[in-house]
């Protein structure tokens, strides 16, 4: 049929509407043509009708069909074609997805444990990690990298040094109130940070030197810590190169991942103490440390930075090869009533905005990164981050017991299933340390 149906020419009246050329293109087989002729006048042509005779009948009936009926029939056929094409496209998409799944099944996997910042709410993180360790002994060993920001950075360093999750939880429970010990004079001064970092420095030295480890080169696992350099100073000899030109402020990622295909050398000589002080130097809460502030100003949820870091050093990785367990420090029930006494909504200045800016920066980073990760990784990104019933500030030492209790109560059943799958696919996880040195 396809050899001759294109030879049909519409009548002058039909040519004005130009539906017949569309109609004839829908009749691509003699069977389709016969069905159409039958539906039009109820009498099917003889089964052995010659092609020339069938063409003649088609031409005559197209010419005598009323414009409106022909146009209506043609549009209906177009809709049917579009629907059929849509079904075919969906079938092709499903086939391609199945093929991709099969192709990805045997690919090497890279696993990341990511820990948010949040001050005293890190007690929640440490408690969750302890519970996971009890339910999945040695589960931290399943991860190729541990990423952390601020309080999460301290836990990340501790795990990479060989401390257990229970030891991390004990450290937080015992010493958090000392780090955020109220200072009456500092609390009254708008020209100084709210807390001194003296006691924090003492505790960090005790924590890191207890394992006889001093630099990133001593760590047993790859880590990534976030910070932000505000002074724009040219790097010293013991610092790695940077992605950004010197002389301006910039994000900082402290890591011991070998360069491999990456753009910067690892921070092997960087002291753990300095990295810990830098990633926890929350603006207005603690003084800067060597020109660095808390990494939460750009990456309070460090999981996206960790994925980008892994992919840059190992370009063979695809998004489908990366698994991320992300533990937050609970969602704070924050919102702003932007109304004013004058009735003009949102007409705020510095005095109204300043109490909220740091919370806005940290929380917006958390929410946006989680969204991006879910879009990028899908169910390979698992997030543990329940909503708080009441707000808990990062220095609220009266909420330490509350955060531990929430950590003990949060449902970990979905995380259990996610970790079970990770364990089932551990044979797909290569020795990335050896690959990095090949």
CSV table of C-alpha atoms in Angstrom, one decimal:
chain,number,residue,atom,x,y,z
A,1,UNK,CA,0.0,0.0,0.0
A,2,UNK,CA,2.8,2.4,0.8
A,3,UNK,CA,3.9,2.2,-2.9
A,4,UNK,CA,0.7,3.9,-4.2
A,5,UNK,CA,-1.1,5.6,-1.4
A,6,UNK,CA,1.2,8.6,-1.7
A,7,UNK,CA,0.0,9.0,-5.3
A,8,UNK,CA,-3.5,9.9,-4.2
A,9,UNK,CA,-4.3,13.6,-4.8
A,10,UNK,CA,-7.1,15.4,-3.0
A,11,UNK,CA,-9.8,17.3,-4.7
A,12,UNK,CA,-9.5,21.1,-4.9
A,13,UNK,CA,-11.9,21.5,-2.1
A,14,UNK,CA,-10.0,19.0,0.1
A,15,UNK,CA,-6.7,20.6,-0.8
A,16,UNK,CA,-7.8,23.8,0.8
A,17,UNK,CA,-8.0,22.0,4.2
A,18,UNK,CA,-5.1,19.7,3.3
A,19,UNK,CA,-6.3,16.8,5.5
A,20,UNK,CA,-6.2,14.1,2.8
A,21,UNK,CA,-2.4,14.0,2.6
A,22,UNK,CA,-2.4,13.4,6.3
A,23,UNK,CA,-5.1,10.8,6.0
A,24,UNK,CA,-3.4,8.9,3.3
A,25,UNK,CA,-0.1,8.8,5.3
A,26,UNK,CA,-2.0,6.9,8.0
A,27,UNK,CA,-2.9,4.1,5.6
A,28,UNK,CA,0.5,2.4,5.3
A,29,UNK,CA,-0.8,-1.1,4.5
A,30,UNK,CA,-3.4,-2.6,2.4
A,31,UNK,CA,-5.0,-4.0,5.6
A,32,UNK,CA,-5.3,-0.4,7.0
A,33,UNK,CA,-6.8,0.8,3.7
A,34,UNK,CA,-9.3,-2.0,3.7
A,35,UNK,CA,-10.4,-1.3,7.3
A,36,UNK,CA,-10.8,2.3,6.5
A,37,UNK,CA,-12.9,1.7,3.4
A,38,UNK,CA,-15.1,-0.7,5.4
A,39,UNK,CA,-15.6,1.8,8.3
A,40,UNK,CA,-16.6,4.5,5.8
A,41,UNK,CA,-19.3,2.7,3.8
A,42,UNK,CA,-19.8,-0.6,5.7
A,43,UNK,CA,-18.8,-2.7,2.6
A,44,UNK,CA,-15.3,-4.1,2.8
A,45,UNK,CA,-13.6,-4.4,-0.6
A,46,UNK,CA,-13.0,-7.9,-1.9
A,47,UNK,CA,-9.9,-9.6,-0.2
A,48,UNK,CA,-8.1,-10.0,-3.5
A,49,UNK,CA,-8.8,-6.6,-4.9
A,50,UNK,CA,-5.9,-5.5,-7.1
A,51,UNK,CA,-3.7,-2.6,-6.0
A,52,UNK,CA,-4.8,-0.4,-8.8
A,53,UNK,CA,-8.5,-1.0,-8.1
A,54,UNK,CA,-8.0,-0.4,-4.3
A,55,UNK,CA,-6.2,2.8,-5.1
A,56,UNK,CA,-9.1,3.9,-7.4
A,57,UNK,CA,-11.6,3.3,-4.7
A,58,UNK,CA,-9.6,5.2,-2.1
A,59,UNK,CA,-9.2,8.1,-4.4
A,60,UNK,CA,-12.9,8.3,-5.2
A,61,UNK,CA,-14.1,8.1,-1.6
A,62,UNK,CA,-11.6,10.7,-0.4
A,63,UNK,CA,-12.9,13.0,-3.1
A,64,UNK,CA,-16.5,12.6,-2.2
A,65,UNK,CA,-16.0,12.7,1.6
A,66,UNK,CA,-17.4,16.0,3.1
A,67,UNK,CA,-14.7,18.4,4.3
A,68,UNK,CA,-15.8,18.4,7.9
A,69,UNK,CA,-16.0,14.6,8.1
A,70,UNK,CA,-12.6,14.1,6.4
A,71,UNK,CA,-11.0,16.7,8.7
A,72,UNK,CA,-12.6,15.1,11.8
A,73,UNK,CA,-11.4,11.6,10.8
A,74,UNK,CA,-7.9,12.9,9.9
A,75,UNK,CA,-7.5,14.6,13.3
A,76,UNK,CA,-8.7,11.4,15.1
A,77,UNK,CA,-6.1,9.4,13.1
A,78,UNK,CA,-3.4,11.9,14.1
A,79,UNK,CA,-4.3,11.6,17.8
A,80,UNK,CA,-4.1,7.8,17.4
A,81,UNK,CA,-0.7,8.0,15.8
A,82,UNK,CA,0.6,10.3,18.6
A,83,UNK,CA,-0.8,8.0,21.3
A,84,UNK,CA,0.9,5.0,19.6
A,85,UNK,CA,4.2,6.9,19.3
A,86,UNK,CA,3.9,7.8,23.0
A,87,UNK,CA,3.5,4.1,23.9
A,88,UNK,CA,6.5,3.2,21.8
A,89,UNK,CA,8.6,5.9,23.4
A,90,UNK,CA,7.6,4.8,26.9
A,91,UNK,CA,8.5,1.2,26.0
A,92,UNK,CA,11.8,2.3,24.6
A,93,UNK,CA,12.5,4.3,27.8
A,94,UNK,CA,11.7,1.3,30.0
A,95,UNK,CA,13.9,-1.0,27.9
A,96,UNK,CA,16.8,1.6,28.1
A,97,UNK,CA,16.3,1.9,31.8
A,98,UNK,CA,16.4,-1.9,32.2
A,99,UNK,CA,19.6,-2.1,30.1
A,100,UNK,CA,21.2,0.7,32.1
A,101,UNK,CA,20.3,-1.1,35.4
A,102,UNK,CA,21.9,-4.3,34.1
A,103,UNK,CA,24.9,-2.4,32.8
A,104,UNK,CA,25.4,-0.7,36.2
A,105,UNK,CA,25.0,-3.9,38.2
A,106,UNK,CA,28.6,-4.8,37.8
A,107,UNK,CA,30.1,-1.4,38.0
A,108,UNK,CA,32.4,-0.4,40.9
A,109,UNK,CA,30.8,1.4,43.7
A,110,UNK,CA,32.0,4.3,45.8
A,111,UNK,CA,30.3,4.8,49.2
A,112,UNK,CA,30.3,8.1,51.2
A,113,UNK,CA,29.2,8.8,54.8
A,114,UNK,CA,28.2,12.4,55.2
A,115,UNK,CA,27.7,14.3,58.5
A,116,UNK,CA,26.1,17.7,58.8
A,117,UNK,CA,27.1,20.6,61.0
A,118,UNK,CA,24.9,21.8,63.8
A,119,UNK,CA,26.7,22.4,67.1
A,120,UNK,CA,25.2,20.7,70.1
A,121,UNK,CA,22.8,18.9,67.7
A,122,UNK,CA,25.8,16.8,66.8
A,123,UNK,CA,24.8,14.7,69.8
A,124,UNK,CA,22.0,13.4,67.6
A,125,UNK,CA,24.5,12.4,64.9
A,126,UNK,CA,26.8,10.6,67.3
A,127,UNK,CA,23.8,8.7,68.9
A,128,UNK,CA,22.5,7.6,65.5
A,129,UNK,CA,26.0,6.4,64.5
A,130,UNK,CA,26.3,4.4,67.7
A,131,UNK,CA,22.9,2.7,67.1
A,132,UNK,CA,23.9,1.9,63.5
A,133,UNK,CA,27.2,0.5,64.7
A,134,UNK,CA,25.3,-1.8,67.1
A,135,UNK,CA,22.9,-3.0,64.4
A,136,UNK,CA,25.6,-3.2,61.7
A,137,UNK,CA,28.9,-3.9,63.4
A,138,UNK,CA,31.8,-2.4,61.4
A,139,UNK,CA,29.4,-0.5,59.1
A,140,UNK,CA,31.8,2.5,58.8
A,141,UNK,CA,34.3,0.2,57.0
A,142,UNK,CA,31.8,0.0,54.1
A,143,UNK,CA,32.4,3.7,53.3
A,144,UNK,CA,35.3,4.9,51.2
A,145,UNK,CA,35.1,8.5,52.5
A,146,UNK,CA,33.7,10.2,55.5
A,147,UNK,CA,32.7,13.9,54.9
A,148,UNK,CA,31.8,16.3,57.7
A,149,UNK,CA,31.1,20.0,58.3
A,150,UNK,CA,31.6,21.7,61.7
A,151,UNK,CA,30.4,19.3,64.4
A,152,UNK,CA,30.1,16.6,61.7
A,153,UNK,CA,33.7,17.3,60.8
A,154,UNK,CA,34.8,16.5,64.3
A,155,UNK,CA,33.0,13.2,64.2
A,156,UNK,CA,34.3,12.4,60.7
A,157,UNK,CA,37.9,13.0,61.9
A,158,UNK,CA,37.3,10.8,64.9
A,159,UNK,CA,35.9,7.9,62.9
A,160,UNK,CA,38.8,8.2,60.4
A,161,UNK,CA,41.2,8.0,63.4
A,162,UNK,CA,39.7,4.8,64.6
A,163,UNK,CA,37.4,6.0,67.3
A,164,UNK,CA,34.2,4.1,67.6
A,165,UNK,CA,30.8,5.7,67.3
A,166,UNK,CA,30.2,5.0,71.0
A,167,UNK,CA,33.4,7.0,71.8
A,168,UNK,CA,32.2,9.9,69.7
A,169,UNK,CA,28.8,9.9,71.5
A,170,UNK,CA,30.6,9.8,74.9
A,171,UNK,CA,32.8,12.7,73.9
A,172,UNK,CA,29.8,14.9,72.9
A,173,UNK,CA,27.9,14.0,76.0
A,174,UNK,CA,30.7,14.8,78.3
A,175,UNK,CA,32.4,17.8,76.7
A,176,UNK,CA,29.9,19.7,74.6
A,177,UNK,CA,28.8,21.9,77.4
A,178,UNK,CA,32.4,22.9,78.0
A,179,UNK,CA,32.8,24.0,74.4
A,180,UNK,CA,29.7,26.2,74.7
A,181,UNK,CA,30.4,27.4,78.2
A,182,UNK,CA,28.7,30.8,78.6
A,183,UNK,CA,30.9,33.8,78.9
A,184,UNK,CA,29.1,36.8,80.5
A,185,UNK,CA,31.4,39.5,79.2
A,186,UNK,CA,31.6,38.1,75.7
A,187,UNK,CA,27.8,37.7,75.7
A,188,UNK,CA,27.4,41.5,76.2
A,189,UNK,CA,30.0,42.5,73.6
A,190,UNK,CA,28.9,43.1,70.0
A,191,UNK,CA,32.6,43.3,69.0
A,192,UNK,CA,33.7,39.8,70.0
A,193,UNK,CA,32.6,36.2,69.3
A,194,UNK,CA,30.1,34.8,71.7
A,195,UNK,CA,32.5,32.1,73.0
A,196,UNK,CA,36.2,31.8,73.4
A,197,UNK,CA,37.8,29.0,71.5
A,198,UNK,CA,40.4,28.2,74.3
A,199,UNK,CA,38.5,25.3,75.8
A,200,UNK,CA,37.5,24.0,72.4
A,201,UNK,CA,41.2,24.0,71.4
A,202,UNK,CA,42.2,22.1,74.5
A,203,UNK,CA,39.6,19.4,73.9
A,204,UNK,CA,40.5,19.0,70.3
A,205,UNK,CA,44.1,18.5,71.1
A,206,UNK,CA,43.2,15.9,73.7
A,207,UNK,CA,40.9,14.1,71.2
A,208,UNK,CA,43.4,13.9,68.3
A,209,UNK,CA,46.6,13.3,70.2
A,210,UNK,CA,45.0,10.5,72.1
A,211,UNK,CA,45.4,8.2,69.1
A,212,UNK,CA,48.9,9.5,68.3
A,213,UNK,CA,47.7,11.1,65.0
A,214,UNK,CA,48.5,14.7,64.1
A,215,UNK,CA,48.1,15.2,60.3
A,216,UNK,CA,45.8,14.0,57.5
A,217,UNK,CA,48.5,11.6,56.4
A,218,UNK,CA,48.0,9.6,59.7
A,219,UNK,CA,44.3,8.9,59.1
A,220,UNK,CA,43.1,5.4,58.4
A,221,UNK,CA,40.3,6.5,56.1
A,222,UNK,CA,39.7,9.2,53.5
A,223,UNK,CA,38.0,12.2,54.8
A,224,UNK,CA,36.7,15.5,53.5
A,225,UNK,CA,36.1,18.6,55.8
A,226,UNK,CA,34.6,21.9,54.7
A,227,UNK,CA,35.6,25.3,55.7
A,228,UNK,CA,35.7,28.8,54.2
A,229,UNK,CA,38.7,31.1,53.9
A,230,UNK,CA,37.8,34.7,54.4
A,231,UNK,CA,41.2,36.4,54.5
A,232,UNK,CA,42.2,35.7,51.0
A,233,UNK,CA,45.8,35.0,52.1
A,234,UNK,CA,48.2,33.3,49.8
A,235,UNK,CA,48.6,29.6,50.9
A,236,UNK,CA,51.5,28.6,53.1
A,237,UNK,CA,53.9,25.8,52.1
A,238,UNK,CA,51.9,23.2,54.1
A,239,UNK,CA,48.7,24.0,52.3
A,240,UNK,CA,47.5,22.5,49.1
A,241,UNK,CA,46.8,24.4,45.9
A,242,UNK,CA,43.4,25.9,45.5
A,243,UNK,CA,40.8,26.0,42.7
A,244,UNK,CA,40.4,29.7,43.3
A,245,UNK,CA,42.8,32.7,42.7
A,246,UNK,CA,44.5,33.9,45.9
A,247,UNK,CA,43.5,37.3,47.2
A,248,UNK,CA,39.8,36.7,47.7
A,249,UNK,CA,37.7,34.6,50.0
A,250,UNK,CA,36.9,31.1,48.9
A,251,UNK,CA,35.6,27.6,50.0
A,252,UNK,CA,38.1,25.2,51.4
A,253,UNK,CA,38.0,21.4,51.3
A,254,UNK,CA,40.5,19.6,53.5
A,255,UNK,CA,41.1,16.1,52.4
A,256,UNK,CA,43.6,13.3,52.2
A,257,UNK,CA,42.3,11.7,49.0
A,258,UNK,CA,45.3,11.1,46.7
A,259,UNK,CA,45.4,13.4,43.7
A,260,UNK,CA,44.9,10.6,41.1
A,261,UNK,CA,43.0,12.5,38.3
A,262,UNK,CA,42.1,15.4,40.6
A,263,UNK,CA,43.2,19.0,40.3
A,264,UNK,CA,44.8,19.5,43.7
A,265,UNK,CA,47.2,17.6,45.9
A,266,UNK,CA,45.9,16.1,49.2
A,267,UNK,CA,46.3,18.0,52.5
A,268,UNK,CA,48.6,15.3,54.0
A,269,UNK,CA,50.6,17.8,56.0
A,270,UNK,CA,47.7,19.7,57.3
A,271,UNK,CA,47.3,19.3,61.1
A,272,UNK,CA,44.1,17.7,62.2
A,273,UNK,CA,43.8,20.2,65.0
A,274,UNK,CA,43.9,23.1,62.6
A,275,UNK,CA,41.3,21.5,60.3
A,276,UNK,CA,39.0,20.9,63.3
A,277,UNK,CA,39.3,24.4,64.6
A,278,UNK,CA,38.7,25.8,61.1
A,279,UNK,CA,35.6,23.8,60.3
A,280,UNK,CA,34.0,24.6,63.6
A,281,UNK,CA,34.7,28.4,63.6
A,282,UNK,CA,31.0,29.4,63.3
A,283,UNK,CA,30.7,33.1,62.6
A,284,UNK,CA,29.7,35.2,65.7
A,285,UNK,CA,30.0,32.1,67.9
A,286,UNK,CA,33.8,31.5,67.7
A,287,UNK,CA,36.8,33.4,66.5
A,288,UNK,CA,38.2,32.7,63.1
A,289,UNK,CA,41.0,30.2,62.9
A,290,UNK,CA,43.9,31.1,60.7
A,291,UNK,CA,41.6,33.0,58.4
A,292,UNK,CA,39.0,30.2,58.2
A,293,UNK,CA,35.3,30.1,59.3
A,294,UNK,CA,32.8,27.2,59.7
A,295,UNK,CA,32.2,25.3,56.4
A,296,UNK,CA,28.5,25.6,57.1
A,297,UNK,CA,28.4,29.0,55.4
A,298,UNK,CA,28.5,27.1,52.1
A,299,UNK,CA,28.2,23.4,52.7
A,300,UNK,CA,26.5,22.6,56.0
A,301,UNK,CA,25.5,19.3,54.3
A,302,UNK,CA,28.8,18.3,52.8
A,303,UNK,CA,27.5,15.3,50.8
A,304,UNK,CA,27.4,17.2,47.5
A,305,UNK,CA,31.0,18.4,47.9
A,306,UNK,CA,32.0,14.9,48.7
A,307,UNK,CA,30.3,13.5,45.6
A,308,UNK,CA,32.0,16.1,43.5
A,309,UNK,CA,35.4,15.4,45.1
A,310,UNK,CA,35.1,11.7,44.5
A,311,UNK,CA,34.1,12.2,40.9
A,312,UNK,CA,36.9,14.6,40.2
A,313,UNK,CA,39.6,12.2,41.5
A,314,UNK,CA,38.0,9.1,39.9
A,315,UNK,CA,36.5,10.2,36.6
A,316,UNK,CA,35.4,6.6,35.8
A,317,UNK,CA,32.7,7.1,38.4
A,318,UNK,CA,29.1,7.8,37.3
A,319,UNK,CA,26.3,9.1,39.5
A,320,UNK,CA,24.9,5.6,39.5
A,321,UNK,CA,28.1,4.3,41.1
A,322,UNK,CA,28.0,6.5,44.2
A,323,UNK,CA,26.1,5.8,47.4
A,324,UNK,CA,25.7,8.4,50.1
A,325,UNK,CA,24.4,7.9,53.7
A,326,UNK,CA,23.7,11.5,54.9
A,327,UNK,CA,23.1,12.1,58.6
A,328,UNK,CA,21.8,15.5,59.5
A,329,UNK,CA,21.4,17.3,62.8
A,330,UNK,CA,17.6,17.5,62.6
A,331,UNK,CA,15.4,19.9,60.8
A,332,UNK,CA,14.7,23.1,62.8
A,333,UNK,CA,11.1,24.3,62.7
A,334,UNK,CA,12.1,27.8,61.5
A,335,UNK,CA,10.2,30.4,59.5
A,336,UNK,CA,9.9,34.2,59.5
A,337,UNK,CA,7.0,36.5,59.9
A,338,UNK,CA,8.2,39.2,57.5
A,339,UNK,CA,5.3,41.6,58.4
A,340,UNK,CA,6.1,45.0,59.8
A,341,UNK,CA,4.2,47.4,62.0
A,342,UNK,CA,3.6,49.7,59.0
A,343,UNK,CA,2.0,46.8,57.2
A,344,UNK,CA,4.5,46.7,54.4
A,345,UNK,CA,5.6,43.1,54.2
A,346,UNK,CA,9.3,42.2,54.1
A,347,UNK,CA,10.6,45.8,54.2
A,348,UNK,CA,13.4,44.8,56.6
A,349,UNK,CA,16.8,46.3,57.3
A,350,UNK,CA,19.9,45.0,58.9
A,351,UNK,CA,18.5,45.1,62.4
A,352,UNK,CA,15.6,42.8,61.5
A,353,UNK,CA,17.6,40.4,59.3
A,354,UNK,CA,20.8,40.1,61.3
A,355,UNK,CA,19.4,37.7,64.0
A,356,UNK,CA,18.3,35.3,61.3
A,357,UNK,CA,21.1,35.4,58.7
A,358,UNK,CA,23.3,32.6,60.0
A,359,UNK,CA,20.3,30.2,60.5
A,360,UNK,CA,19.1,31.1,57.0
A,361,UNK,CA,22.5,30.3,55.5
A,362,UNK,CA,22.9,27.0,57.3
A,363,UNK,CA,19.4,25.8,56.7
A,364,UNK,CA,19.1,26.8,53.1
A,365,UNK,CA,22.3,24.9,52.4
A,366,UNK,CA,20.9,21.8,54.0
A,367,UNK,CA,17.6,21.9,52.2
A,368,UNK,CA,19.1,22.7,48.8
A,369,UNK,CA,21.9,20.1,48.9
A,370,UNK,CA,19.4,17.4,49.9
A,371,UNK,CA,17.2,18.3,47.0
A,372,UNK,CA,20.1,18.2,44.5
A,373,UNK,CA,21.3,14.9,45.9
A,374,UNK,CA,17.9,13.3,45.5
A,375,UNK,CA,17.7,14.6,42.0
A,376,UNK,CA,21.2,13.4,41.2
A,377,UNK,CA,21.4,10.1,43.0
A,378,UNK,CA,17.8,9.0,43.7
A,379,UNK,CA,17.5,6.2,46.3
A,380,UNK,CA,21.3,5.9,46.3
A,381,UNK,CA,21.1,9.0,48.6
A,382,UNK,CA,19.7,8.1,52.0
A,383,UNK,CA,19.1,10.9,54.5
A,384,UNK,CA,18.4,10.6,58.2
A,385,UNK,CA,17.2,14.0,59.4
A,386,UNK,CA,13.9,14.1,61.4
A,387,UNK,CA,12.0,17.3,62.2
A,388,UNK,CA,12.4,18.8,65.6
A,389,UNK,CA,9.3,19.5,67.6
A,390,UNK,CA,10.9,22.6,69.0
A,391,UNK,CA,13.9,24.8,67.9
A,392,UNK,CA,17.3,23.9,69.2
A,393,UNK,CA,20.1,26.4,68.5
A,394,UNK,CA,23.6,25.2,67.8
A,395,UNK,CA,24.8,26.3,71.3
A,396,UNK,CA,21.8,25.2,73.3
A,397,UNK,CA,23.6,23.1,75.9
A,398,UNK,CA,20.3,22.5,77.7
A,399,UNK,CA,19.1,20.4,74.8
A,400,UNK,CA,21.9,17.9,74.8
A,401,UNK,CA,19.8,15.2,76.5
A,402,UNK,CA,16.9,16.0,74.1
A,403,UNK,CA,19.1,15.5,71.1
A,404,UNK,CA,20.4,12.2,72.5
A,405,UNK,CA,16.9,11.0,73.1
A,406,UNK,CA,15.8,11.9,69.6
A,407,UNK,CA,18.8,10.0,68.3
A,408,UNK,CA,17.7,7.0,70.2
A,409,UNK,CA,14.1,7.3,69.0
A,410,UNK,CA,14.4,8.0,65.3
A,411,UNK,CA,13.3,5.2,63.1
A,412,UNK,CA,16.3,3.5,61.5
A,413,UNK,CA,14.5,0.7,59.7
A,414,UNK,CA,14.9,2.4,56.3
A,415,UNK,CA,18.6,3.0,57.0
A,416,UNK,CA,18.9,-0.7,57.9
A,417,UNK,CA,17.5,-1.7,54.5
A,418,UNK,CA,19.8,0.7,52.8
A,419,UNK,CA,22.9,-0.6,54.6
A,420,UNK,CA,21.8,-4.2,54.0
A,421,UNK,CA,21.8,-3.5,50.3
A,422,UNK,CA,25.2,-1.8,50.6
A,423,UNK,CA,26.5,-4.9,52.4
A,424,UNK,CA,25.0,-7.2,49.7
A,425,UNK,CA,26.9,-5.3,47.0
A,426,UNK,CA,30.2,-5.0,48.8
A,427,UNK,CA,31.8,-7.3,46.2
A,428,UNK,CA,31.3,-4.4,43.7
A,429,UNK,CA,33.4,-2.0,45.9
A,430,UNK,CA,37.0,-2.1,44.7
A,431,UNK,CA,40.1,-1.2,46.6
A,432,UNK,CA,40.1,2.5,45.7
A,433,UNK,CA,43.3,3.1,47.7
A,434,UNK,CA,45.2,0.8,45.3
A,435,UNK,CA,43.5,2.4,42.3
A,436,UNK,CA,44.5,5.8,43.4
A,437,UNK,CA,48.2,4.8,43.4
A,438,UNK,CA,48.2,2.8,40.1
